[in-house]
Coordinates of C-alpha atoms and ligand atoms in Angstrom, one line a residue:
M334 CA -89.9 -26.8 14.4
S335 CA -91.7 -23.7 13.1
V336 CA -95.4 -23.7 12.6
R337 CA -96.6 -24.6 9.2
H338 CA -99.7 -22.9 7.7
F339 CA -101.8 -23.9 4.6
L340 CA -102.8 -20.6 3.0
T341 CA -102.2 -21.8 -0.6
L342 CA -101.0 -25.0 -2.3
L343 CA -97.6 -23.5 -2.5
D344 CA -97.2 -23.9 1.3
L345 CA -96.5 -27.6 0.8
S346 CA -93.9 -29.1 -1.5
P347 CA -95.1 -31.2 -4.5
A348 CA -93.7 -34.3 -2.7
E349 CA -95.6 -33.4 0.6
L350 CA -98.8 -32.8 -1.4
N351 CA -98.6 -36.2 -3.2
R352 CA -97.9 -38.0 0.1
L353 CA -100.8 -36.1 1.7
I354 CA -103.2 -37.3 -1.1
Q355 CA -102.0 -40.9 -0.5
R356 CA -102.6 -40.4 3.3
A357 CA -106.1 -39.1 2.6
I358 CA -106.8 -42.3 0.6
E359 CA -105.5 -44.3 3.5
L360 CA -107.5 -42.4 6.1
K361 CA -110.6 -42.9 4.0
A362 CA -110.1 -46.7 4.0
M363 CA -109.4 -46.7 7.7
H364 CA -112.6 -44.7 8.4
R365 CA -114.6 -47.1 6.2
S366 CA -113.3 -50.1 8.0
G367 CA -114.2 -48.6 11.4
K368 CA -110.6 -48.2 12.5
R369 CA -110.2 -45.5 15.2
H370 CA -107.4 -43.0 14.9
D371 CA -107.8 -40.6 17.9
I372 CA -104.8 -38.5 17.0
M373 CA -106.5 -35.2 18.0
R374 CA -107.8 -36.3 21.4
G375 CA -107.8 -33.2 23.7
K376 CA -107.1 -30.9 20.7
T377 CA -109.4 -28.1 19.4
L378 CA -109.9 -26.7 15.9
G379 CA -111.1 -23.1 15.8
M380 CA -113.3 -22.4 12.8
I381 CA -113.8 -18.8 11.7
F382 CA -116.5 -18.4 9.0
E383 CA -117.1 -15.0 7.5
K384 CA -118.9 -16.6 4.5
S385 CA -121.5 -19.4 4.3
S386 CA -120.5 -23.1 4.0
T387 CA -122.0 -26.5 4.0
R388 CA -119.2 -28.9 2.9
T389 CA -116.2 -27.1 4.5
R390 CA -117.9 -26.7 7.9
V391 CA -119.3 -30.2 8.1
S392 CA -116.1 -31.9 6.8
F393 CA -113.8 -30.1 9.3
E394 CA -116.2 -30.8 12.2
A395 CA -116.8 -34.4 11.3
G396 CA -113.0 -34.9 10.7
M397 CA -112.2 -33.6 14.2
T398 CA -114.9 -35.9 15.6
H399 CA -113.3 -38.9 13.8
F400 CA -109.9 -37.9 15.3
G401 CA -111.3 -37.7 18.8
G402 CA -110.9 -33.9 19.0
A403 CA -113.3 -30.9 19.2
S404 CA -114.1 -28.0 17.0
I405 CA -115.6 -24.5 17.7
F406 CA -117.6 -22.7 15.1
L407 CA -117.0 -19.0 15.2
S408 CA -119.1 -16.5 13.2
P409 CA -118.5 -12.8 13.1
R410 CA -122.2 -12.4 14.1
D411 CA -121.4 -13.5 17.6
T412 CA -117.7 -12.9 18.2
Q413 CA -115.8 -9.7 18.7
L414 CA -114.3 -10.2 15.2
G415 CA -117.6 -8.9 13.8
R416 CA -117.4 -5.9 16.1
G417 CA -114.0 -4.9 14.7
E418 CA -111.5 -6.5 17.1
P419 CA -108.2 -6.4 15.1
I420 CA -107.2 -9.6 13.3
E421 CA -103.8 -9.5 14.9
D422 CA -105.3 -9.5 18.4
S423 CA -107.8 -12.2 17.6
A424 CA -105.0 -14.4 16.2
R425 CA -102.9 -14.0 19.3
V426 CA -105.7 -14.7 21.7
L427 CA -107.3 -17.6 19.8
S428 CA -104.0 -19.3 19.2
R429 CA -103.3 -19.4 22.9
M430 CA -106.5 -21.4 23.4
V431 CA -107.0 -23.7 20.3
D432 CA -104.5 -26.0 18.6
I433 CA -105.2 -25.2 15.0
V434 CA -107.4 -22.7 13.2
M435 CA -109.3 -22.6 9.9
I436 CA -110.6 -19.4 8.3
R437 CA -113.1 -18.7 5.5
T438 CA -113.0 -15.0 4.7
F439 CA -113.1 -12.4 2.0
A440 CA -109.6 -10.7 1.6
H441 CA -106.7 -13.1 1.3
Q442 CA -104.7 -10.5 3.3
T443 CA -106.8 -11.2 6.3
I444 CA -105.7 -14.8 6.5
E445 CA -102.0 -13.8 5.9
T446 CA -102.2 -11.3 8.7
F447 CA -103.9 -13.9 11.0
S448 CA -101.3 -16.5 10.3
A449 CA -98.4 -14.0 10.9
Y450 CA -99.7 -13.5 14.5
S451 CA -100.9 -17.1 15.1
A452 CA -98.8 -19.4 17.2
V453 CA -100.7 -22.4 15.8
P454 CA -101.2 -23.7 12.2
V455 CA -103.8 -21.7 10.1
I456 CA -105.7 -23.3 7.2
N457 CA -107.3 -21.3 4.4
A458 CA -110.9 -22.6 4.1
L459 CA -111.5 -20.2 1.1
T460 CA -110.7 -16.5 0.5
D461 CA -111.7 -14.3 -2.5
D462 CA -108.4 -15.5 -4.1
F463 CA -107.9 -19.1 -3.2
H464 CA -109.6 -22.3 -2.1
P465 CA -106.7 -24.8 -1.6
C466 CA -108.6 -27.3 0.6
Q467 CA -110.9 -28.0 -2.4
L468 CA -108.0 -28.8 -4.6
L469 CA -106.7 -31.4 -2.1
A470 CA -110.1 -33.1 -2.5
D471 CA -110.1 -32.7 -6.3
M472 CA -106.6 -34.2 -6.6
Q473 CA -107.5 -37.1 -4.4
T474 CA -110.6 -37.8 -6.4
Y475 CA -108.7 -37.7 -9.7
V476 CA -106.1 -40.1 -8.3
E477 CA -108.7 -42.5 -7.0
H478 CA -110.5 -42.7 -10.3
R479 CA -107.7 -42.4 -12.9
G480 CA -104.3 -42.5 -11.1
S481 CA -101.7 -39.7 -11.3
I482 CA -102.7 -36.4 -12.8
Q483 CA -99.1 -35.6 -13.8
G484 CA -98.9 -34.7 -17.5
K485 CA -102.7 -34.7 -18.0
K486 CA -104.8 -31.9 -19.6
V487 CA -107.2 -30.1 -17.2
V488 CA -109.7 -27.6 -18.5
W489 CA -111.2 -24.9 -16.4
V490 CA -114.5 -23.5 -17.8
G491 CA -116.0 -20.3 -16.5
D492 CA -115.0 -17.6 -14.0
G493 CA -111.3 -17.0 -13.3
N494 CA -112.1 -17.1 -9.6
N495 CA -110.6 -18.4 -6.3
M496 CA -111.0 -22.0 -7.5
C497 CA -109.4 -21.2 -10.9
N498 CA -106.4 -19.5 -9.1
S499 CA -106.0 -22.6 -7.0
Y500 CA -106.1 -24.8 -10.1
I501 CA -103.2 -22.7 -11.5
N502 CA -101.2 -23.4 -8.3
A503 CA -102.2 -27.1 -8.6
A504 CA -100.9 -27.2 -12.2
R505 CA -97.5 -26.2 -10.9
Q506 CA -97.5 -28.5 -7.8
F507 CA -99.0 -31.6 -9.4
D508 CA -97.4 -30.9 -12.8
F509 CA -100.3 -30.9 -15.3
E510 CA -101.4 -28.7 -18.2
L511 CA -104.2 -26.2 -17.5
V512 CA -106.4 -24.5 -20.1
V513 CA -108.6 -21.8 -18.7
S514 CA -111.7 -21.0 -20.8
C515 CA -113.2 -17.7 -19.6
P516 CA -114.8 -14.7 -21.2
E517 CA -112.8 -11.5 -21.5
G518 CA -112.7 -9.6 -18.3
F519 CA -113.0 -12.7 -16.1
E520 CA -109.5 -14.0 -16.2
P521 CA -107.7 -15.5 -13.2
N522 CA -105.0 -13.6 -11.3
A523 CA -102.6 -12.1 -13.9
E524 CA -99.5 -12.6 -11.8
L525 CA -100.2 -16.3 -11.4
L526 CA -101.0 -16.7 -15.0
S527 CA -97.7 -15.1 -16.2
R528 CA -95.7 -17.1 -13.6
E529 CA -97.2 -20.4 -14.8
S530 CA -97.3 -19.5 -18.5
S531 CA -95.4 -22.6 -19.4
R532 CA -98.3 -24.8 -18.3
V533 CA -101.3 -22.5 -18.2
S534 CA -103.0 -21.0 -21.2
I535 CA -106.3 -19.2 -22.0
E536 CA -108.6 -20.5 -24.7
R537 CA -111.8 -18.3 -25.1
D538 CA -113.8 -21.0 -26.9
P539 CA -114.8 -23.7 -24.3
L540 CA -115.5 -26.3 -27.0
A541 CA -112.0 -25.9 -28.4
A542 CA -110.6 -25.9 -24.9
A543 CA -112.3 -29.2 -24.1
H544 CA -110.6 -31.1 -26.9
N545 CA -108.7 -34.1 -25.4
A546 CA -109.2 -32.9 -21.8
H547 CA -108.7 -35.5 -19.0
L548 CA -110.5 -33.4 -16.4
V549 CA -113.1 -30.7 -16.9
V550 CA -113.9 -28.4 -14.0
T551 CA -116.3 -25.5 -13.5
D552 CA -117.7 -23.4 -10.7
V553 CA -120.5 -20.9 -10.2
W554 CA -120.5 -17.7 -12.3
A555 CA -121.0 -15.5 -9.3
S556 CA -119.1 -16.3 -6.2
M557 CA -120.0 -15.4 -2.6
G558 CA -119.8 -11.7 -2.3
Q559 CA -120.7 -11.2 -6.0
E560 CA -124.4 -11.8 -5.7
D561 CA -125.2 -8.3 -7.1
E562 CA -123.4 -9.2 -10.3
Q563 CA -125.5 -12.3 -10.9
K564 CA -127.6 -11.0 -13.8
Q565 CA -124.6 -9.3 -15.6
R566 CA -122.6 -12.5 -15.2
E567 CA -125.3 -14.7 -16.6
K568 CA -125.0 -12.8 -19.8
A569 CA -121.2 -12.8 -19.9
F570 CA -121.0 -16.6 -19.2
A571 CA -124.0 -17.7 -21.4
N572 CA -121.7 -19.7 -23.7
Y573 CA -119.7 -21.3 -20.8
Q574 CA -121.9 -24.1 -19.7
V575 CA -120.3 -27.5 -19.2
N576 CA -122.7 -30.1 -20.5
N577 CA -122.7 -33.5 -22.3
Q578 CA -122.0 -31.8 -25.6
L579 CA -118.8 -30.3 -24.2
M580 CA -117.8 -33.5 -22.4
A581 CA -118.1 -35.4 -25.7
L582 CA -115.2 -33.4 -27.1
A583 CA -113.0 -34.4 -24.1
D584 CA -110.9 -37.6 -23.8
K585 CA -113.1 -40.7 -23.5
Q586 CA -111.8 -41.2 -19.9
A587 CA -112.4 -37.5 -18.9
L588 CA -113.9 -36.7 -15.6
F589 CA -116.1 -33.8 -14.6
M590 CA -115.7 -31.9 -11.3
H591 CA -117.4 -29.0 -9.5
C592 CA -116.6 -27.9 -6.0
L593 CA -120.4 -27.3 -5.3
P594 CA -122.8 -25.8 -4.6
A595 CA -123.8 -26.1 -8.3
H596 CA -126.3 -24.0 -10.3
R597 CA -127.9 -26.4 -12.7
G598 CA -128.8 -24.8 -16.0
E599 CA -126.1 -22.2 -15.5
E600 CA -122.4 -23.3 -15.4
V601 CA -123.4 -27.0 -15.5
S602 CA -126.3 -28.9 -17.1
A603 CA -128.6 -30.9 -14.9
E604 CA -127.8 -34.1 -16.9
L605 CA -124.1 -33.8 -16.5
M606 CA -124.2 -33.6 -12.7
D607 CA -125.4 -37.2 -12.6
A608 CA -123.7 -38.5 -15.7
K609 CA -121.2 -41.3 -15.5
D610 CA -118.2 -39.0 -16.1
S611 CA -119.3 -36.7 -13.2
V612 CA -117.5 -37.4 -9.9
V613 CA -118.9 -34.5 -7.9
W614 CA -120.2 -36.6 -5.0
D615 CA -116.9 -38.4 -4.5
E616 CA -115.2 -35.0 -4.8
A617 CA -117.5 -33.5 -2.0
E618 CA -116.9 -36.6 0.2
N619 CA -113.2 -36.3 -0.2
R620 CA -113.1 -32.9 1.5
L621 CA -113.5 -34.9 4.7
H622 CA -110.6 -37.3 4.0
A623 CA -108.2 -34.8 2.4
Q624 CA -108.7 -32.3 5.3
K625 CA -108.2 -35.0 7.9
A626 CA -104.8 -35.7 6.2
L627 CA -104.1 -32.0 6.2
L628 CA -105.0 -31.6 10.0
E629 CA -102.7 -34.5 10.8
F630 CA -99.9 -33.2 8.7
L631 CA -100.0 -29.6 10.1
M632 CA -100.3 -30.9 13.7
F633 CA -97.9 -33.8 13.7
G634 CA -95.9 -33.7 10.5
E635 CA -95.5 -37.0 8.6
Q636 CA -94.7 -39.1 11.7
H637 CA -97.9 -40.5 13.2
Ligands
CP1360 N1 -117.1 -26.5 -2.0 C1 -117.2 -25.8 -0.8 O1 -116.3 -25.2 -0.2 O2 -118.5 -25.9 -0.3 P1 -119.1 -25.1 0.9 O3 -119.2 -23.6 0.5 O4 -120.4 -25.7 1.2 O5 -118.2 -25.2 2.1
NVA1361 N1 -116.1 -19.7 -6.1 C1 -117.1 -20.1 -5.1 C2 -116.6 -21.4 -4.4 C3 -117.6 -21.8 -3.4 C4 -117.1 -23.1 -2.7 C5 -117.2 -19.0 -4.1 O1 -116.2 -18.4 -3.7 O2 -118.3 -18.7 -3.7

């Protein structure tokens, strides 16, 4: 069987994704009940981080520990990658030593090149364009709290960034309606938008967008690599804060999510982070369970 990668949500079929979410829920219950599942014994995950991380690093490392495997943290500061060794060479070498690789980097092309030369599965742990692992956790969290997301209305408020692009892919794969509320000039990927135009639309007014929403999601105004634009972005996004007033316009059962880290007082109010409709802590925890399901799927398929 050829190697499967997870560079975007489109690398798995909708049925595979739905089963993976169910498996994540199962693995969570197994972990909580203390049941061991040493499926990665003797296996190694290589973790390349060219950007900072708390959740992604800890969830992958802890997940490998639960599975009885090992993980190696690789930063450009102390590997030859940071000194310009070609991606193609690094992929061929690393994939002869480790069993699976995750990469957090800038250009999406980097991870596409790496995967083309890798003999083992490659996981996108965030690029400038996509953050599919976060979507697995978000979908698991919605399912746990409210059941299937199929046919629901999801509202993205803020920057049309890597998370927003992944929500567009999720709208297709999990079959929901997505309304993106962003200021002019901060739209998500135009190609994705036009491809998914039957289920994704833009509504400039965040309060109008929130009407009847089942899930409201936001993210920081300036992503990693955009630190220099912080001040300019604060102005552009001033009307795009998700707070209790906005949530009051959504469906009574609406949930609030944020991939974190959050900037309270910017894209989200401090009160909303801890309000009862906020599920951000479950969402963060589910990175662990969803990625364990992903590791298992990419290494062993659905038979385990
Ligand atoms: N949400 C997320 O990916 O968090 P980290 O940047 O801390 O990994
Ligand atoms: N959009 C954010 C997500 C961080 C998890 C970033 O890329 O920095």
